[in-house]
Coordinates of C-alpha atoms in Angstrom, one line a residue:
X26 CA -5.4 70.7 13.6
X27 CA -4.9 69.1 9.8
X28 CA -2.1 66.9 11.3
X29 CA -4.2 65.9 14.0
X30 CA -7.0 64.9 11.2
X31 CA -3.8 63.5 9.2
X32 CA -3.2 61.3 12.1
X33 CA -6.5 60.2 13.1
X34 CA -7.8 59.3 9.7
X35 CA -4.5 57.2 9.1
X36 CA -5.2 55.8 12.7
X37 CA -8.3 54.8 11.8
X38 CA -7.4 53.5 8.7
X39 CA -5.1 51.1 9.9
X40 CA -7.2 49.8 12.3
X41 CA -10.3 49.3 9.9
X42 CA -7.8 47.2 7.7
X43 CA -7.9 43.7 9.2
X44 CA -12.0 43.7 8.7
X45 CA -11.5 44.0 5.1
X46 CA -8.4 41.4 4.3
X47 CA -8.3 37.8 5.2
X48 CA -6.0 35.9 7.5
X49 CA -4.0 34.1 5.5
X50 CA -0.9 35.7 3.1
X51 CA -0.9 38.0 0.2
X52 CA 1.0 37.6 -2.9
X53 CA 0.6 39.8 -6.2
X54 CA -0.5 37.6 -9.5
X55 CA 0.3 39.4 -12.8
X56 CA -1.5 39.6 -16.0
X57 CA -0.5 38.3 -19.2
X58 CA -0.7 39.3 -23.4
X59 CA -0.1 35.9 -24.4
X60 CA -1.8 33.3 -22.5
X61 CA -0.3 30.0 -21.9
X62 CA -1.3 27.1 -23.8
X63 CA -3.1 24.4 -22.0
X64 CA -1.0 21.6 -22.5
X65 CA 0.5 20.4 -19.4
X66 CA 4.4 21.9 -20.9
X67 CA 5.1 24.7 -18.2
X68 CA 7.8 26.3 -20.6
X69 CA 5.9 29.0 -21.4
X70 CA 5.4 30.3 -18.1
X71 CA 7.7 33.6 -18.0
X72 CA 6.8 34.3 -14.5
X73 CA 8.3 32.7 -11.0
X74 CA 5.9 30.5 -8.9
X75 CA 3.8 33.3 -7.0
X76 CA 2.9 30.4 -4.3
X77 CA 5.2 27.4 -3.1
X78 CA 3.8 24.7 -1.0
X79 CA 7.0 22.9 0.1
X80 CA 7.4 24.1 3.8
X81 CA 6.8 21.9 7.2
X82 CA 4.2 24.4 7.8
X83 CA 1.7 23.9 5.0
X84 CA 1.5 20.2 5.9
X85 CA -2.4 20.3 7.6
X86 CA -2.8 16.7 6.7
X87 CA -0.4 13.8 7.0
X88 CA 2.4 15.8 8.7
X89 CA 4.6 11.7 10.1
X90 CA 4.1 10.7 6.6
X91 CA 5.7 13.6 4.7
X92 CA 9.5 13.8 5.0
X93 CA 10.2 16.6 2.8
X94 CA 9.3 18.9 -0.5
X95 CA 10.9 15.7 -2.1
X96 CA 8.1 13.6 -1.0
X97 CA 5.3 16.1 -1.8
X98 CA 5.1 19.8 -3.0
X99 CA 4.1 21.9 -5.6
X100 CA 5.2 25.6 -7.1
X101 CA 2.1 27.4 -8.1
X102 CA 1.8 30.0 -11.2
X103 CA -1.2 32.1 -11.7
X104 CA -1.9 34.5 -14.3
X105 CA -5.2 35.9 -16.1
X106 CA -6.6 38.3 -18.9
X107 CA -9.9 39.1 -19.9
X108 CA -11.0 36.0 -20.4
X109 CA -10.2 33.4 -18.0
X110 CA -7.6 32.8 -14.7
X111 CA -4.8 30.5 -15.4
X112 CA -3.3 28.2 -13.2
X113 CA -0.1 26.1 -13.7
X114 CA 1.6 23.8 -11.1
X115 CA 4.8 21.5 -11.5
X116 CA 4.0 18.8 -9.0
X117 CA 6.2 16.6 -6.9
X118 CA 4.8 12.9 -6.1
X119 CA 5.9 9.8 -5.0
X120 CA 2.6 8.6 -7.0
X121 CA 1.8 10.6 -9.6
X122 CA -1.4 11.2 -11.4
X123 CA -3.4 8.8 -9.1
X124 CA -6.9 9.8 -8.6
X125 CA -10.0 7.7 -9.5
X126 CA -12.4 9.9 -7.7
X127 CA -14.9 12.4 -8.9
X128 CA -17.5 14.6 -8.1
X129 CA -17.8 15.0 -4.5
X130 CA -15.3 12.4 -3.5
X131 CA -12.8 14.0 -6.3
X132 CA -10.5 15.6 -3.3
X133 CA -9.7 12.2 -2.2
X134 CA -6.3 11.4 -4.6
X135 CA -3.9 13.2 -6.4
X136 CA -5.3 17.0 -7.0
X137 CA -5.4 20.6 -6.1
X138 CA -8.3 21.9 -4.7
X139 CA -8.5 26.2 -4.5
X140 CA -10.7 28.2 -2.7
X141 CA -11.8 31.3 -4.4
X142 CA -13.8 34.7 -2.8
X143 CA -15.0 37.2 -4.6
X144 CA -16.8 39.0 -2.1
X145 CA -14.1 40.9 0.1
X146 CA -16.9 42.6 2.7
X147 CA -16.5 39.9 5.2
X148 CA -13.5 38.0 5.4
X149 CA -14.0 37.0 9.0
X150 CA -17.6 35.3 7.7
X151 CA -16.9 31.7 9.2
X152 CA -19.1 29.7 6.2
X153 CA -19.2 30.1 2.3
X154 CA -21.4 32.8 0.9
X155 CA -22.6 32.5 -2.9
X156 CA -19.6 34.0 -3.9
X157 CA -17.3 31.2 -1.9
X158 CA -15.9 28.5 -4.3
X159 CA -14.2 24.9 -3.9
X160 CA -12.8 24.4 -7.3
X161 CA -10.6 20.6 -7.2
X162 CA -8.4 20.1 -10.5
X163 CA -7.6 16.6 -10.9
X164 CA -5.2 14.9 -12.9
X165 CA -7.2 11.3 -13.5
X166 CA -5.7 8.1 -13.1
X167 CA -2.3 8.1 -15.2
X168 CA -3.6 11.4 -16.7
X169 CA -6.7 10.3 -18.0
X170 CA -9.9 12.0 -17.1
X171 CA -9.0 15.2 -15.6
X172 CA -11.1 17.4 -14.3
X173 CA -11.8 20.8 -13.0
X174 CA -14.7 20.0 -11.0
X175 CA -16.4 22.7 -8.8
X176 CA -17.2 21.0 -5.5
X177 CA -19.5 24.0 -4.4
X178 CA -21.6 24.0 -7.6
X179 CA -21.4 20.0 -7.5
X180 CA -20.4 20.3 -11.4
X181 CA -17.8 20.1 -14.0
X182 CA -17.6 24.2 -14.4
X183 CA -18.3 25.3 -18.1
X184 CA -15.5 25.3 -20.6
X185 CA -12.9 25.0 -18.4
X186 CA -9.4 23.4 -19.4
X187 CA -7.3 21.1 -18.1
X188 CA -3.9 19.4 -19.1
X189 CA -1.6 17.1 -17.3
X190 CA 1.8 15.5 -17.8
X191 CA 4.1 13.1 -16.0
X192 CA 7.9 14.9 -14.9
X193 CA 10.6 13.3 -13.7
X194 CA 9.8 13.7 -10.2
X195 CA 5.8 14.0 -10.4
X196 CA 3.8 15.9 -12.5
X197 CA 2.3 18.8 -14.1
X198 CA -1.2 20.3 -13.6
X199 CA -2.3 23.0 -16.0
X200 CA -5.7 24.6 -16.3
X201 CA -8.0 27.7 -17.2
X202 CA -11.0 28.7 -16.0
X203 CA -13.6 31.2 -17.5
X204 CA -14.0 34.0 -15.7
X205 CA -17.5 33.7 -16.3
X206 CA -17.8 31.6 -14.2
X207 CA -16.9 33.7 -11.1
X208 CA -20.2 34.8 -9.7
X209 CA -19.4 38.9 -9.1
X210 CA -15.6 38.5 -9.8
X211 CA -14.2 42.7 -10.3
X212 CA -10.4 42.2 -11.6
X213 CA -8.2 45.6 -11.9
X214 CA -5.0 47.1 -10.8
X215 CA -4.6 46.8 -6.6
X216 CA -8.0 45.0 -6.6
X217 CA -8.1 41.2 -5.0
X218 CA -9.9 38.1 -4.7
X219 CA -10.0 35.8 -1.2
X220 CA -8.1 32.5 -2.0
X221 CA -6.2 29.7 -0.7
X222 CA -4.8 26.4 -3.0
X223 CA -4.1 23.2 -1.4
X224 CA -2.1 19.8 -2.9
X225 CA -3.8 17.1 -2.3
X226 CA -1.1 13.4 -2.5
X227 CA -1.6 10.0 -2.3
X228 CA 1.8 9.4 -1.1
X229 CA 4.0 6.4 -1.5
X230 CA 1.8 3.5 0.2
X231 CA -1.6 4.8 -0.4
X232 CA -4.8 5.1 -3.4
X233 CA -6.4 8.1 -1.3
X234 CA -5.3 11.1 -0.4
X235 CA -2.8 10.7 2.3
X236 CA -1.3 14.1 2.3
X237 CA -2.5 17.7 2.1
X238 CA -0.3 20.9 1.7
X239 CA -2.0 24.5 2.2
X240 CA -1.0 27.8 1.4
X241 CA -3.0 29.1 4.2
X242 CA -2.1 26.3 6.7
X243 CA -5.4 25.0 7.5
X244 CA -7.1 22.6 6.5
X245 CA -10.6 24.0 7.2
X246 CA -10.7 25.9 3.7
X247 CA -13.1 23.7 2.2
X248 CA -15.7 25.1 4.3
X249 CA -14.3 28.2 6.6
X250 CA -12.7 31.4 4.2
X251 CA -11.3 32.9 7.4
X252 CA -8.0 31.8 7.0
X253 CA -7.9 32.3 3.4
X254 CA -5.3 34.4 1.8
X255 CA -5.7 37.2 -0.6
X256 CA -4.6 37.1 -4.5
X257 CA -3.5 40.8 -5.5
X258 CA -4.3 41.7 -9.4
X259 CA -0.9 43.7 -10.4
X260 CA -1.9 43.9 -14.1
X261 CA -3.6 46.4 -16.3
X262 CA -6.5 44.4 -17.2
X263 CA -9.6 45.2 -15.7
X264 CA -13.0 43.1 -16.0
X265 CA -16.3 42.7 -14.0
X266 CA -19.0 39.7 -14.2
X267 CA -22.3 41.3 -13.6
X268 CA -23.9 38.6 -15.0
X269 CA -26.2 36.3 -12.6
X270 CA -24.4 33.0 -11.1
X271 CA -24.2 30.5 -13.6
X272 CA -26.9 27.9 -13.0
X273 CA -25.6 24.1 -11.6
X274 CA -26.9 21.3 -9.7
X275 CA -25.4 22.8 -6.3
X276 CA -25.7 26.7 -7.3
X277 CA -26.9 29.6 -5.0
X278 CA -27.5 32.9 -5.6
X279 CA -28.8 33.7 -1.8
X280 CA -26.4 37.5 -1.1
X281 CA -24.4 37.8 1.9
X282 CA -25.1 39.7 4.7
X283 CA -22.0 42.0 5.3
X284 CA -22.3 42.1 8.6
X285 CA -22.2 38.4 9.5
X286 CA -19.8 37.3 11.9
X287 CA -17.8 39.9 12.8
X288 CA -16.4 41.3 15.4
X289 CA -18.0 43.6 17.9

């Protein structure tokens, strides 16, 4: 009789799992003692890319125009601590740094735009909740006027960081973000956040995004999480933002009903 309850709660378990992860993949992020420095030099990033966007598959937009992860790609680091999420990218462009775009148009060049969930209840929901963002990082034009620009929040988020430098086959992104800003973010060991990053490229002939390369090979993300992926916290550090959403232009605070769109 205990196997049988053995079996039947693993059975059960199993089956209950897909309601509480999204579609997309999983990959592990680690923590860090030393944060990097926000200066667009990826030196000091001790870790290996956790996501690499450089496959035929993430191509969502722009697929006859991209020949290869020498025409467009990007390897992806992510770390965080206690006081912000870090994100680093060494970028390969045939244009590099070309995006004269902001606020809601600021997708539409050069740029990597992530999705971030921190509410894990509903993966299947179909539409943002309050605790859905679309975060784009720009580089500027020729690396002036970056930006990490929340497109959700239709704002430039608070004391965020950004730093970008020309390579010899693109460039670099490099950026941290509070996270304070993370309405109901909970970070600790085996916990995880939704999340999918896309790179956004001009390409060779263009001045607007031509190109777009997704972890989570859609290219939907800006505005359906189901086929996000999931970021895994690996490290020791633990935090949790209790603290109301941050007030912008574009901010809601309306809570999600758990129970929205799923299955029957």
């Amino acid at each position: 009789m205990k196997l049988f309850r053995a079996s039947f709660f693993l059975a059960v378990t199993f089956f209950a799992l897909p309601f509480f992860a999204f579609a997309g993949p999983t990959t592990e992020i680690p923590d860090c003692q030393t944060p990097p420095r926000i200066d667009g030099d990826l030196s000091d990033w001790s870790a290996s890319p956790v996501i690499n966007l450089d496959k035929k598959e993430n191509v969502v937009v722009g697929l006859t125009d991209w020949t290869g992860p020498d025409y467009a790609s990007a390897k992806i680091f992510i770390t965080y601590d206690k006081t912000n999420l870090y994100i680093g990218a060494d970028i390969v462009s045939k244009t590099p740094q070309y995006n004269s775009m902001n606020g809601g148009d600021i997708y539409n060049g050069d740029a990597l735009e992530m999705y971030v969930g921190t509410d894990l209840s509903n993966p299947q929901r179909k539409s943002y909740s309050p605790t859905d963002l679309q975060i784009v990082i720009s580089p500027g034009k020729n690396g002036e006027n970056a930006e990490v620009y929340s497109v959700t929040d239709k704002g430039d988020i608070p004391n965020a960081k950004v730093a970008t430098k020309l390579t010899a086959k693109g460039y670099t992104l490099e950026v941290s973000i509070p996270l304070t800003y993370f309405y109901k973010i909970d970070i600790g060991p085996g916990k995880s956040l939704g999340f999918d990053i896309a790179l956004d490229d001009v390409g060779a002939n263009s001045t607007t995004r031509a190109i777009q390369l997704a972890w989570g090979q859609s290219d939907k993300s800006w505005q359906d999480p189901s086929g996000w992926g999931t970021l895994q916290f690996k490290g020791d550090t633990v935090y949790v933002n209790a603290a109301p959403k941050q007030a912008m232009p574009g901010s809601q605070s309306v809570e999600l009903d758990p129970l929205a769109g799923k299955k029957n």
